[in-house]
Coordinates of C-alpha atoms in Angstrom, one line a residue:
Chain A
M1 CA 43.3 -109.2 -41.5
R2 CA 44.4 -107.6 -44.7
T3 CA 47.9 -108.9 -44.2
A4 CA 46.6 -112.4 -43.7
R5 CA 44.4 -112.1 -46.8
L6 CA 47.4 -110.8 -48.9
L7 CA 49.6 -113.6 -47.6
A8 CA 47.0 -116.3 -48.4
L9 CA 46.2 -114.9 -51.9
G10 CA 49.8 -114.2 -52.7
W11 CA 50.7 -117.8 -51.6
L12 CA 48.0 -119.2 -53.8
F13 CA 48.9 -117.0 -56.8
H14 CA 52.6 -117.9 -56.7
F15 CA 51.9 -121.5 -55.9
R16 CA 49.8 -121.7 -59.0
M17 CA 52.4 -120.0 -61.1
L18 CA 55.2 -122.3 -59.9
S19 CA 53.0 -125.3 -60.5
Q20 CA 52.6 -124.3 -64.1
S21 CA 56.2 -124.2 -65.0
A22 CA 57.1 -127.3 -67.0
F23 CA 60.8 -126.7 -66.5
D24 CA 60.6 -126.1 -62.8
G25 CA 58.3 -129.0 -62.5
F26 CA 60.7 -131.3 -64.3
L27 CA 63.5 -130.2 -62.0
A28 CA 61.3 -130.6 -59.0
I29 CA 60.6 -134.2 -60.0
L30 CA 64.2 -135.1 -60.8
W31 CA 66.2 -133.4 -58.1
P32 CA 64.8 -135.1 -55.0
L33 CA 64.9 -138.5 -56.7
F34 CA 68.5 -137.9 -57.7
F35 CA 69.5 -136.8 -54.2
A36 CA 67.6 -139.7 -52.6
T37 CA 69.2 -142.3 -54.9
V38 CA 72.7 -141.1 -54.2
A39 CA 72.0 -141.1 -50.5
F40 CA 70.5 -144.5 -50.5
F41 CA 73.4 -146.1 -52.4
M42 CA 75.9 -144.3 -50.3
F43 CA 74.5 -145.4 -47.0
R44 CA 73.6 -148.9 -48.2
S45 CA 77.1 -149.6 -49.2
G46 CA 78.3 -148.2 -45.9
H47 CA 75.9 -150.6 -44.0
S48 CA 74.1 -147.8 -42.2
V49 CA 73.6 -148.8 -38.5
G50 CA 70.2 -147.3 -38.1
G51 CA 68.8 -148.7 -41.3
L52 CA 67.8 -146.6 -44.3
A53 CA 64.6 -145.1 -43.0
P54 CA 66.3 -142.1 -41.4
V55 CA 68.2 -141.6 -44.6
A56 CA 64.9 -141.6 -46.6
L57 CA 63.6 -138.9 -44.3
G58 CA 66.8 -136.9 -44.5
A59 CA 66.8 -137.1 -48.3
A60 CA 63.2 -136.0 -48.4
V61 CA 64.1 -132.9 -46.4
M62 CA 67.1 -132.3 -48.5
G63 CA 64.8 -131.9 -51.4
V64 CA 62.6 -129.4 -49.5
W65 CA 65.7 -127.3 -48.6
T66 CA 67.1 -127.4 -52.1
A67 CA 63.8 -126.5 -53.6
T68 CA 63.7 -123.5 -51.3
S69 CA 67.3 -122.3 -51.0
V70 CA 68.2 -122.4 -54.6
S71 CA 64.7 -121.4 -55.4
A72 CA 64.6 -118.8 -52.7
S73 CA 66.8 -116.8 -54.9
S74 CA 65.0 -117.8 -58.1
P75 CA 61.5 -116.4 -57.1
L76 CA 63.2 -113.0 -56.7
Q77 CA 65.3 -113.5 -59.7
R78 CA 62.2 -114.5 -61.6
E79 CA 60.5 -111.3 -60.4
R80 CA 63.4 -109.3 -61.7
R81 CA 63.4 -111.1 -65.0
L82 CA 59.7 -110.6 -65.4
G83 CA 60.0 -107.0 -64.5
T84 CA 57.5 -107.4 -61.7
L85 CA 59.9 -106.7 -58.8
E86 CA 59.6 -103.0 -59.4
L87 CA 55.8 -103.3 -59.5
L88 CA 55.8 -105.1 -56.2
V89 CA 57.9 -102.4 -54.7
A90 CA 55.9 -99.7 -56.2
A91 CA 52.6 -101.1 -54.8
P92 CA 51.4 -99.7 -51.5
S93 CA 51.1 -103.1 -49.9
N94 CA 53.7 -104.4 -47.4
L95 CA 56.5 -105.8 -49.5
A96 CA 57.5 -108.1 -46.7
T97 CA 54.1 -109.8 -46.9
M98 CA 54.4 -110.1 -50.6
L99 CA 57.9 -111.7 -50.4
L100 CA 56.9 -114.0 -47.6
S101 CA 54.0 -115.3 -49.7
V102 CA 56.4 -116.0 -52.6
C103 CA 58.8 -117.9 -50.4
L104 CA 56.1 -119.9 -48.6
A105 CA 54.7 -120.9 -52.0
T106 CA 58.2 -122.1 -53.0
S107 CA 58.7 -124.1 -49.9
T108 CA 55.2 -125.6 -50.3
I109 CA 56.4 -126.9 -53.7
G110 CA 59.1 -128.6 -51.7
L111 CA 56.4 -130.7 -50.0
Y112 CA 56.3 -132.7 -53.2
C113 CA 59.9 -133.7 -52.5
I114 CA 58.9 -135.4 -49.3
V115 CA 56.2 -137.4 -50.8
A116 CA 58.2 -138.3 -54.0
T117 CA 61.3 -139.3 -52.0
L118 CA 59.4 -141.5 -49.7
I119 CA 57.6 -143.2 -52.6
W120 CA 60.8 -143.6 -54.5
A121 CA 62.5 -145.1 -51.4
R122 CA 59.7 -147.6 -51.0
L123 CA 59.3 -148.7 -54.6
L124 CA 63.0 -148.8 -55.7
F125 CA 64.8 -149.6 -52.5
G126 CA 62.1 -151.3 -50.5
I127 CA 62.6 -148.8 -47.6
H128 CA 59.6 -148.6 -45.3
V129 CA 59.4 -145.4 -43.2
P130 CA 57.3 -146.0 -40.2
V131 CA 55.1 -143.2 -38.9
A132 CA 54.8 -143.8 -35.2
H133 CA 52.8 -140.6 -34.5
P134 CA 51.0 -139.4 -37.7
V135 CA 49.9 -136.1 -36.1
S136 CA 53.5 -135.3 -35.0
F137 CA 54.8 -136.3 -38.3
V138 CA 52.5 -134.0 -40.2
L139 CA 53.2 -131.2 -37.7
G140 CA 56.9 -131.8 -38.3
I141 CA 56.4 -131.4 -42.0
V142 CA 54.4 -128.2 -41.5
G143 CA 57.0 -126.9 -39.2
I144 CA 59.9 -127.6 -41.6
V145 CA 58.0 -126.0 -44.5
V146 CA 57.2 -122.9 -42.5
T147 CA 60.7 -122.6 -41.1
I148 CA 62.4 -123.2 -44.5
G149 CA 60.0 -120.8 -46.2
S150 CA 60.8 -118.2 -43.5
L151 CA 64.6 -118.7 -43.9
G152 CA 64.1 -118.3 -47.6
F153 CA 62.3 -115.0 -46.9
L154 CA 65.3 -113.8 -44.9
M155 CA 67.5 -114.7 -47.8
A156 CA 65.0 -113.1 -50.3
V157 CA 65.4 -109.8 -48.5
A158 CA 69.0 -109.8 -49.6
F159 CA 68.0 -110.6 -53.1
V160 CA 65.9 -107.4 -53.2
R161 CA 69.0 -105.4 -53.0
S162 CA 71.4 -107.3 -55.2
R163 CA 70.8 -109.6 -58.1
R164 CA 74.1 -111.3 -57.3
A165 CA 72.6 -112.5 -54.1
W166 CA 71.3 -115.6 -55.8
A167 CA 74.8 -117.0 -55.2
L168 CA 74.0 -117.0 -51.5
G169 CA 71.2 -119.5 -52.1
A170 CA 73.3 -121.7 -54.3
V171 CA 76.2 -121.7 -51.8
S172 CA 74.0 -122.5 -48.8
E173 CA 72.5 -125.6 -50.4
Y174 CA 75.0 -128.4 -49.4
P175 CA 76.3 -126.9 -46.1
I176 CA 72.8 -126.9 -44.7
W177 CA 72.3 -130.6 -45.6
L178 CA 75.3 -131.3 -43.3
V179 CA 74.9 -128.6 -40.6
C180 CA 71.2 -129.4 -40.0
G181 CA 71.8 -133.1 -39.8
F182 CA 69.7 -134.3 -42.7
L183 CA 71.9 -137.3 -43.4
V184 CA 74.5 -137.3 -40.7
P185 CA 73.7 -136.7 -37.0
I186 CA 74.9 -133.3 -35.9
T187 CA 76.6 -135.0 -32.9
L188 CA 79.2 -136.2 -35.4
L189 CA 80.1 -132.7 -36.4
P190 CA 82.7 -130.6 -34.7
G191 CA 81.4 -128.9 -31.5
W192 CA 81.7 -125.4 -32.9
V193 CA 79.2 -126.3 -35.6
R194 CA 76.4 -127.2 -33.2
P195 CA 75.4 -123.7 -32.2
I196 CA 75.1 -122.9 -35.9
S197 CA 72.8 -125.9 -36.3
W198 CA 70.6 -124.8 -33.4
L199 CA 70.1 -121.4 -35.1
L200 CA 68.8 -123.1 -38.2
G201 CA 65.2 -124.0 -38.3
P202 CA 65.7 -127.0 -40.6
T203 CA 67.7 -128.7 -37.8
W204 CA 64.6 -128.7 -35.5
G205 CA 62.3 -129.6 -38.4
M206 CA 64.3 -132.6 -39.2
R207 CA 64.2 -133.7 -35.5
A208 CA 60.5 -133.2 -35.4
I209 CA 59.9 -135.3 -38.5
R210 CA 62.1 -138.1 -37.2
A211 CA 60.3 -137.9 -33.8
G212 CA 57.0 -138.2 -35.6
A213 CA 58.3 -141.2 -37.7
F214 CA 60.2 -143.2 -35.1
G215 CA 58.5 -142.1 -31.9
G216 CA 59.3 -139.3 -29.5
D217 CA 57.9 -135.9 -28.6
A218 CA 57.9 -133.7 -31.8
L219 CA 56.1 -130.7 -30.3
P220 CA 59.2 -129.0 -28.7
D221 CA 61.0 -129.3 -32.1
V222 CA 58.0 -128.0 -33.9
A223 CA 57.8 -125.1 -31.5
M224 CA 61.5 -124.3 -32.1
C225 CA 60.7 -124.4 -35.9
L226 CA 58.0 -121.8 -35.4
V227 CA 60.1 -119.6 -33.0
L228 CA 63.0 -119.5 -35.4
A229 CA 60.5 -118.9 -38.3
A230 CA 59.2 -115.9 -36.3
I231 CA 62.8 -114.7 -35.8
Y232 CA 63.6 -115.0 -39.5
I233 CA 60.5 -113.2 -40.5
G234 CA 61.0 -110.5 -37.8
G235 CA 64.7 -110.0 -38.9
G236 CA 63.6 -109.9 -42.6
V237 CA 61.0 -107.3 -41.9
L238 CA 63.4 -105.2 -39.9
L239 CA 66.0 -105.4 -42.6
L240 CA 63.7 -104.9 -45.5
D241 CA 63.3 -101.1 -45.2
T242 CA 67.0 -100.6 -45.0
V243 CA 67.6 -103.0 -47.9
L244 CA 64.9 -101.4 -50.0
D245 CA 66.3 -97.9 -49.4
S246 CA 69.7 -99.2 -50.5
A247 CA 68.2 -100.7 -53.6
R248 CA 66.4 -97.5 -54.4
K249 CA 69.7 -95.6 -53.8
R250 CA 71.8 -98.0 -55.9
A251 CA 69.2 -98.5 -58.6
T252 CA 69.3 -102.3 -58.4
L253 CA 65.6 -103.0 -58.5
S254 CA 65.3 -103.1 -62.3
L255 CA 68.5 -105.1 -62.9
T256 CA 67.9 -108.6 -64.3
Chain X
M1 CA 43.4 -83.2 -53.1
A2 CA 46.5 -81.2 -52.5
N3 CA 46.6 -77.5 -53.5
G4 CA 49.2 -76.6 -56.1
P5 CA 50.7 -78.8 -58.8
V6 CA 49.8 -82.5 -58.8
I7 CA 53.4 -83.4 -59.8
E8 CA 56.2 -81.1 -58.9
A9 CA 60.0 -81.7 -59.5
R10 CA 62.5 -79.2 -58.2
D11 CA 66.1 -79.4 -59.3
L12 CA 65.9 -83.1 -59.4
R13 CA 69.2 -84.9 -59.9
R14 CA 70.2 -88.5 -60.1
T15 CA 73.7 -89.9 -60.5
Y16 CA 74.4 -93.6 -61.0
K17 CA 77.6 -95.0 -59.7
T18 CA 79.2 -97.8 -61.6
T19 CA 82.6 -99.2 -62.5
T20 CA 84.5 -99.8 -65.7
G21 CA 87.1 -102.3 -66.6
V22 CA 87.5 -105.9 -65.6
L23 CA 90.7 -106.4 -63.7
R24 CA 91.3 -102.8 -62.7
R25 CA 87.9 -101.5 -61.9
K26 CA 87.5 -97.8 -62.0
P27 CA 84.6 -96.0 -60.4
L28 CA 82.4 -94.1 -62.8
E29 CA 79.6 -91.7 -62.1
V30 CA 77.0 -91.1 -64.7
E31 CA 74.7 -88.1 -64.3
A32 CA 71.4 -89.4 -65.7
V33 CA 69.3 -86.5 -64.6
R34 CA 70.9 -83.1 -64.1
G35 CA 68.6 -80.6 -62.3
I36 CA 65.2 -81.1 -63.7
S37 CA 62.3 -78.9 -62.6
F38 CA 58.7 -78.9 -63.8
A39 CA 55.2 -79.0 -62.6
V40 CA 52.1 -80.8 -63.8
E41 CA 48.6 -79.4 -63.0
Q42 CA 45.5 -81.3 -62.2
G43 CA 43.9 -83.0 -65.2
E44 CA 46.9 -82.3 -67.4
L45 CA 48.6 -84.7 -69.8
F46 CA 52.2 -83.7 -69.5
G47 CA 54.8 -85.3 -71.8
L48 CA 58.5 -85.9 -71.1
L49 CA 59.9 -86.2 -74.6
G50 CA 63.5 -87.1 -75.4
P51 CA 65.8 -89.6 -77.1
N52 CA 66.8 -92.9 -75.6
G53 CA 69.1 -92.3 -72.6
A54 CA 67.9 -88.8 -72.1
G55 CA 66.8 -89.4 -68.5
K56 CA 63.1 -89.8 -68.9
T57 CA 62.7 -93.2 -67.2
T58 CA 65.1 -92.2 -64.4
T59 CA 62.9 -89.1 -63.8
I60 CA 59.7 -91.1 -63.8
K61 CA 61.2 -93.7 -61.5
M62 CA 62.1 -91.1 -59.0
L63 CA 58.6 -89.7 -59.1
I64 CA 57.0 -93.1 -58.5
T65 CA 59.4 -93.8 -55.6
L66 CA 61.4 -96.6 -57.2
L67 CA 64.6 -94.5 -57.2
L68 CA 65.9 -92.1 -54.6
P69 CA 67.0 -88.7 -56.1
T70 CA 70.6 -87.9 -55.5
S71 CA 69.5 -84.3 -54.7
G72 CA 66.5 -82.1 -55.3
E73 CA 62.9 -82.6 -54.4
A74 CA 59.8 -84.1 -55.9
R75 CA 56.2 -84.2 -54.7
V76 CA 53.2 -86.0 -56.0
L77 CA 49.8 -84.8 -54.8
G78 CA 51.7 -82.9 -52.1
H79 CA 53.5 -86.0 -50.8
D80 CA 57.3 -86.1 -50.8
V81 CA 58.5 -89.0 -53.0
V82 CA 61.2 -89.9 -50.5
A83 CA 59.7 -89.2 -47.1
D84 CA 56.1 -90.2 -47.9
A85 CA 56.7 -93.0 -50.4
R86 CA 53.8 -95.2 -49.3
E87 CA 51.3 -92.3 -49.5
V88 CA 52.5 -91.6 -53.1
R89 CA 52.3 -95.3 -54.0
K90 CA 48.6 -95.4 -52.9
R91 CA 47.6 -92.6 -55.3
I92 CA 49.5 -93.4 -58.4
G93 CA 49.4 -95.9 -61.2
Y94 CA 52.5 -96.9 -63.2
V95 CA 52.6 -98.4 -66.6
F96 CA 55.7 -99.1 -68.6
G97 CA 56.1 -100.3 -72.1
G98 CA 57.5 -103.6 -73.4
D99 CA 56.9 -107.3 -72.7
R100 CA 57.9 -107.4 -69.1
G101 CA 55.9 -106.7 -66.0
L102 CA 53.3 -109.5 -66.2
Y103 CA 53.1 -113.0 -64.9
E104 CA 53.0 -114.8 -68.2
R105 CA 52.1 -118.3 -67.0
L106 CA 48.8 -117.1 -65.5
S107 CA 45.8 -115.5 -67.1
A108 CA 45.1 -111.8 -67.5
L109 CA 42.4 -112.2 -64.9
D110 CA 44.8 -113.8 -62.4
N111 CA 47.3 -111.0 -63.0
L112 CA 44.6 -108.3 -62.4
R113 CA 43.2 -110.1 -59.3
Y114 CA 46.7 -110.2 -57.8
F115 CA 47.5 -106.6 -58.5
A116 CA 44.1 -105.5 -57.3
E117 CA 45.0 -107.2 -54.0
L118 CA 48.4 -105.5 -53.9
Y119 CA 46.8 -102.1 -54.6
G120 CA 44.2 -102.6 -51.8
V121 CA 41.1 -102.9 -54.0
S122 CA 38.6 -104.5 -51.6
G123 CA 37.5 -108.0 -52.3
K124 CA 33.9 -106.9 -52.9
A125 CA 34.9 -104.2 -55.4
Q126 CA 37.5 -106.3 -57.3
R127 CA 35.1 -108.1 -59.7
S128 CA 33.3 -105.0 -60.9
R129 CA 36.5 -103.0 -61.1
I130 CA 38.3 -105.7 -63.1
D131 CA 35.3 -106.0 -65.4
E132 CA 35.4 -102.2 -65.8
V133 CA 39.1 -101.9 -66.7
L134 CA 38.9 -105.0 -69.0
E135 CA 36.1 -103.3 -70.9
L136 CA 38.0 -100.0 -71.0
V137 CA 41.2 -101.6 -72.5
G138 CA 39.3 -103.9 -74.8
L139 CA 40.3 -107.2 -73.3
K140 CA 36.9 -108.3 -72.2
G141 CA 36.4 -111.9 -73.2
R142 CA 40.2 -112.6 -73.3
E143 CA 40.7 -112.4 -69.6
Q144 CA 40.9 -116.2 -69.1
E145 CA 43.7 -116.6 -71.5
R146 CA 47.3 -117.0 -70.5
V147 CA 49.3 -113.8 -70.9
A148 CA 52.1 -115.8 -72.6
G149 CA 49.9 -116.0 -75.7
F150 CA 49.1 -112.3 -75.8
S151 CA 50.5 -110.0 -78.5
R152 CA 52.6 -107.0 -77.6
G153 CA 49.6 -104.7 -78.0
M154 CA 47.4 -106.9 -75.8
R155 CA 50.1 -107.0 -73.1
Q156 CA 50.3 -103.2 -73.2
R157 CA 46.6 -102.9 -72.8
L158 CA 46.8 -105.3 -69.9
H159 CA 49.6 -103.1 -68.4
I160 CA 47.3 -100.1 -68.6
A161 CA 44.4 -102.1 -67.0
R162 CA 46.8 -103.1 -64.2
G163 CA 48.0 -99.5 -63.8
I164 CA 44.5 -98.1 -63.3
L165 CA 42.9 -100.9 -61.4
H166 CA 42.9 -99.0 -58.1
D167 CA 41.5 -95.8 -59.8
P168 CA 44.6 -93.7 -59.1
E169 CA 44.5 -89.9 -59.4
V170 CA 47.8 -89.8 -61.2
V171 CA 49.0 -92.2 -63.9
F172 CA 52.7 -92.4 -65.0
L173 CA 53.1 -93.9 -68.5
D174 CA 56.7 -94.8 -69.4
E175 CA 56.9 -95.3 -73.2
P176 CA 53.6 -97.2 -73.3
T177 CA 53.5 -97.6 -77.1
I178 CA 57.1 -98.8 -77.6
G179 CA 57.2 -101.8 -79.9
V180 CA 53.5 -101.8 -80.5
D181 CA 52.2 -101.9 -84.1
P182 CA 50.7 -98.6 -85.6
V183 CA 47.1 -99.7 -85.2
G184 CA 47.7 -101.0 -81.6
A185 CA 49.6 -97.8 -80.8
R186 CA 46.7 -95.7 -82.0
E187 CA 44.3 -97.6 -79.8
L188 CA 46.6 -97.1 -76.9
R189 CA 46.7 -93.4 -77.6
T190 CA 42.9 -93.3 -77.6
M191 CA 43.0 -95.1 -74.2
I192 CA 45.4 -92.6 -72.8
S193 CA 43.1 -89.7 -74.0
G194 CA 40.4 -91.6 -72.2
L195 CA 42.3 -91.3 -68.9
I196 CA 42.4 -87.6 -69.2
A197 CA 38.7 -87.6 -70.0
A198 CA 38.2 -89.6 -66.8
G199 CA 39.9 -86.8 -64.8
K200 CA 43.3 -88.3 -64.3
T201 CA 46.5 -86.4 -64.4
V202 CA 49.0 -88.2 -66.7
L203 CA 52.7 -88.0 -67.1
L204 CA 53.8 -89.6 -70.3
T205 CA 57.3 -90.3 -71.4
T206 CA 57.9 -91.0 -75.1
H207 CA 60.5 -90.5 -77.8
Y208 CA 57.8 -90.3 -80.5
M209 CA 57.3 -86.7 -81.4
F210 CA 53.9 -87.2 -83.1
E211 CA 52.7 -89.1 -80.0
A212 CA 53.5 -86.2 -77.7
D213 CA 52.0 -83.8 -80.2
A214 CA 48.8 -85.8 -80.5
L215 CA 48.3 -86.4 -76.8
C216 CA 50.1 -83.8 -74.6
D217 CA 48.8 -80.5 -73.3
R218 CA 52.4 -79.6 -72.5
I219 CA 55.7 -81.1 -73.3
A220 CA 59.1 -80.9 -71.7
V221 CA 61.9 -81.9 -74.1
I222 CA 64.6 -83.6 -72.2
A223 CA 68.1 -84.3 -73.5
K224 CA 71.2 -85.5 -71.6
G225 CA 69.4 -85.2 -68.3
Q226 CA 68.3 -81.7 -68.7
I227 CA 65.1 -80.0 -69.9
V228 CA 66.0 -78.1 -73.1
G229 CA 62.5 -76.9 -74.0
E230 CA 59.1 -76.7 -72.4
G231 CA 55.7 -75.6 -73.5
T232 CA 52.6 -76.6 -75.5
P233 CA 53.2 -78.5 -78.8
E234 CA 52.2 -75.3 -80.7
A235 CA 54.7 -73.2 -78.8
L236 CA 57.5 -75.6 -79.5
K237 CA 56.6 -75.7 -83.1
A238 CA 56.6 -71.9 -83.3
G239 CA 60.2 -71.9 -82.0
V240 CA 61.4 -73.2 -85.3
A241 CA 58.6 -71.9 -87.6
E242 CA 60.8 -69.2 -89.0
G243 CA 63.6 -71.5 -90.2
R244 CA 64.1 -73.8 -93.2
V245 CA 65.2 -77.4 -93.4
T246 CA 67.6 -78.6 -96.1
E247 CA 67.8 -82.4 -96.6
I248 CA 70.8 -83.7 -98.4
E249 CA 71.4 -87.3 -99.4
V250 CA 75.1 -88.2 -99.0
F251 CA 77.2 -91.4 -99.1
G252 CA 79.8 -91.8 -96.3
V253 CA 79.7 -88.5 -94.5
G254 CA 82.1 -88.4 -91.5
E255 CA 81.7 -86.8 -88.0
A256 CA 84.2 -84.1 -88.8
V257 CA 82.2 -82.9 -91.8
V258 CA 79.0 -82.9 -89.7
E259 CA 80.8 -80.8 -87.1
R260 CA 81.9 -78.4 -89.9
L261 CA 78.3 -78.1 -91.1
R262 CA 77.2 -77.3 -87.5
G263 CA 79.7 -74.5 -87.4
L264 CA 78.3 -72.7 -90.4
A265 CA 76.7 -69.4 -89.8
G266 CA 72.9 -69.7 -90.0
V267 CA 72.9 -73.5 -89.2
T268 CA 70.9 -74.3 -86.0
A269 CA 71.0 -78.1 -86.0
V270 CA 72.3 -81.0 -88.1
A271 CA 71.0 -84.6 -87.8
V272 CA 72.2 -87.6 -89.7
E273 CA 69.8 -90.4 -90.5
D274 CA 71.2 -93.7 -91.8
R275 CA 69.3 -95.0 -94.8
D276 CA 70.7 -98.3 -96.1
Q277 CA 73.8 -97.4 -98.2
K278 CA 73.3 -93.7 -97.9
Q279 CA 72.7 -91.1 -95.2
L280 CA 70.3 -88.2 -95.0
L281 CA 71.7 -85.0 -93.6
V282 CA 68.8 -82.9 -92.1
V283 CA 70.2 -79.4 -91.7
Q284 CA 68.1 -76.8 -90.0
T285 CA 68.8 -73.2 -90.7
T286 CA 67.5 -69.9 -89.5
G287 CA 66.0 -69.2 -92.9
E288 CA 67.5 -65.8 -93.1
R289 CA 69.7 -66.6 -96.1
E290 CA 70.1 -69.4 -98.6
L291 CA 72.6 -71.9 -97.3
T292 CA 72.5 -74.6 -99.9
A293 CA 75.6 -73.5 -101.7
P294 CA 77.8 -73.2 -98.5
L295 CA 76.5 -76.6 -97.3
L296 CA 77.4 -78.3 -100.6
A297 CA 80.8 -76.6 -100.5
E298 CA 81.5 -78.2 -97.1
L299 CA 80.6 -81.5 -98.6
D300 CA 83.1 -81.2 -101.4
G301 CA 84.6 -84.6 -102.2
I302 CA 81.7 -86.5 -100.8
K303 CA 79.2 -88.1 -103.1
V304 CA 76.0 -86.2 -102.9
G305 CA 72.5 -87.3 -104.0
R306 CA 69.2 -85.4 -103.9
V307 CA 69.0 -82.1 -102.2
T308 CA 65.6 -80.7 -101.1
S309 CA 64.4 -77.8 -99.0
R310 CA 61.2 -77.7 -96.9
E311 CA 59.3 -76.0 -94.1
P312 CA 60.3 -77.3 -90.6
T313 CA 58.0 -79.8 -88.8
L314 CA 57.5 -80.5 -85.1
E315 CA 60.0 -83.2 -85.4
D316 CA 62.6 -80.7 -86.5
A317 CA 61.7 -78.6 -83.5
Y318 CA 62.5 -81.7 -81.4
V319 CA 65.7 -82.3 -83.2
A320 CA 66.8 -78.7 -82.8
L321 CA 66.2 -78.9 -79.1
V322 CA 67.8 -82.2 -78.3
G323 CA 70.6 -81.6 -80.8
T324 CA 70.5 -85.2 -82.0
E325 CA 73.5 -86.2 -84.1

């Protein structure tokens, strides 16, 4: 009960803080629109077989991932810069819950990317994205936010130990777009890449959203999102104590 | 409440490993704390006094569980800071000086609510407790304002409010008045005295001698990672009460000359203070004999200004202990 309360209040606190950053807000507005525009031009000139609606959805999720992966490092980097990371560690509450609330707040900000990209696609490129099963579509969005937030948490655990870990977030941005099939079906990728795709929650989240939009059963994909989210969280929690001990040993908590 | 000292450090050591060089990196070990031992009793305000880089913050961070000691042992309220970190965290408050440590985009109230949650203050108790600490630190009526607009002094008061939200038994204050203007610093010192009046045990680090003198029941002077003197402010002052201090204005004194002065019989400490174009040599002597003439003889060839002699102060005691150059 206390964990749930801490998670909810922590999410609200960090969501409010992220929403009040003019700089982050500006980037959050521009990035998804930029990605979407590039993707639309690219696929339109290539005469995409399936139309541009799947591209619009892929571009929307690209924005969520970017907001979280690059930003998954930045919440922790921000905590370091503000000098609050040490205070979070020094608090008696469970650090994993605190970090998870930060990451979920960040991925929730990514929700904006979905809405903005779809509106952008409609107004500027005249792309209409059908929503065959609204409930499945919404569940797919929830699934992808949760799974991306949880993956961000797993990455954030690394950032607790080392300030240089932000590079991991930056490096993972574009490969995930490809490996999780945001724009290109993963069936087109080499066979050895597919197991990697299956281990990544965004792959299933993308499938769930597409199933909700174009018809199909989204529930198994949503379930996979949640299962993988649970694995990421479990892995992060298990790693956290070790990572934290290492940070206390190497004195990296106060580094900015 | 544990029997025995509230805070206890035994031969505490901390080494940082780092590297030097860019292309050819060489490992480097820095001994920040080198075998510190002390004990703080219930209701005591204990000061760790020392210059920048002496190891004060490293010591406090080991005690509040943010750093693992390289060796030695430390206990807070009977709990080992390594093995029982969570138990220690529940019972302590930590306040550090400076601008950082607050969520600036949100209000003071938002910050306090969040930290109240992190420190396990129940939802029901939060409102009254936050009101109480806001009143205590003099921020009542300003709590809805964004922290970004707060002055350094207000931030520091908010830091203290955050640190005592959960009514901890022990409060660690790491240079809480650093960078705060004199009036604000005085208010903060009054607040710190209030913590002791409220029954807390406080460990304070500072490099301001007068602050330690005004607040602390006992002081440990720390230099280069070791405790070089410990006792009440009065006892520390008494340690240099017999001596004399000669202050000499000079222009362009070198390190070699300062070393020669240190080597003179009867000289206990020499400090150099830069003052615009000139320097002030503060020479502490045993007071057994007049040393002005030998001192000036060593300064032969160097332009010398005013020379004065006075009784030693507490600051001189501190300088003598840490051997500040």
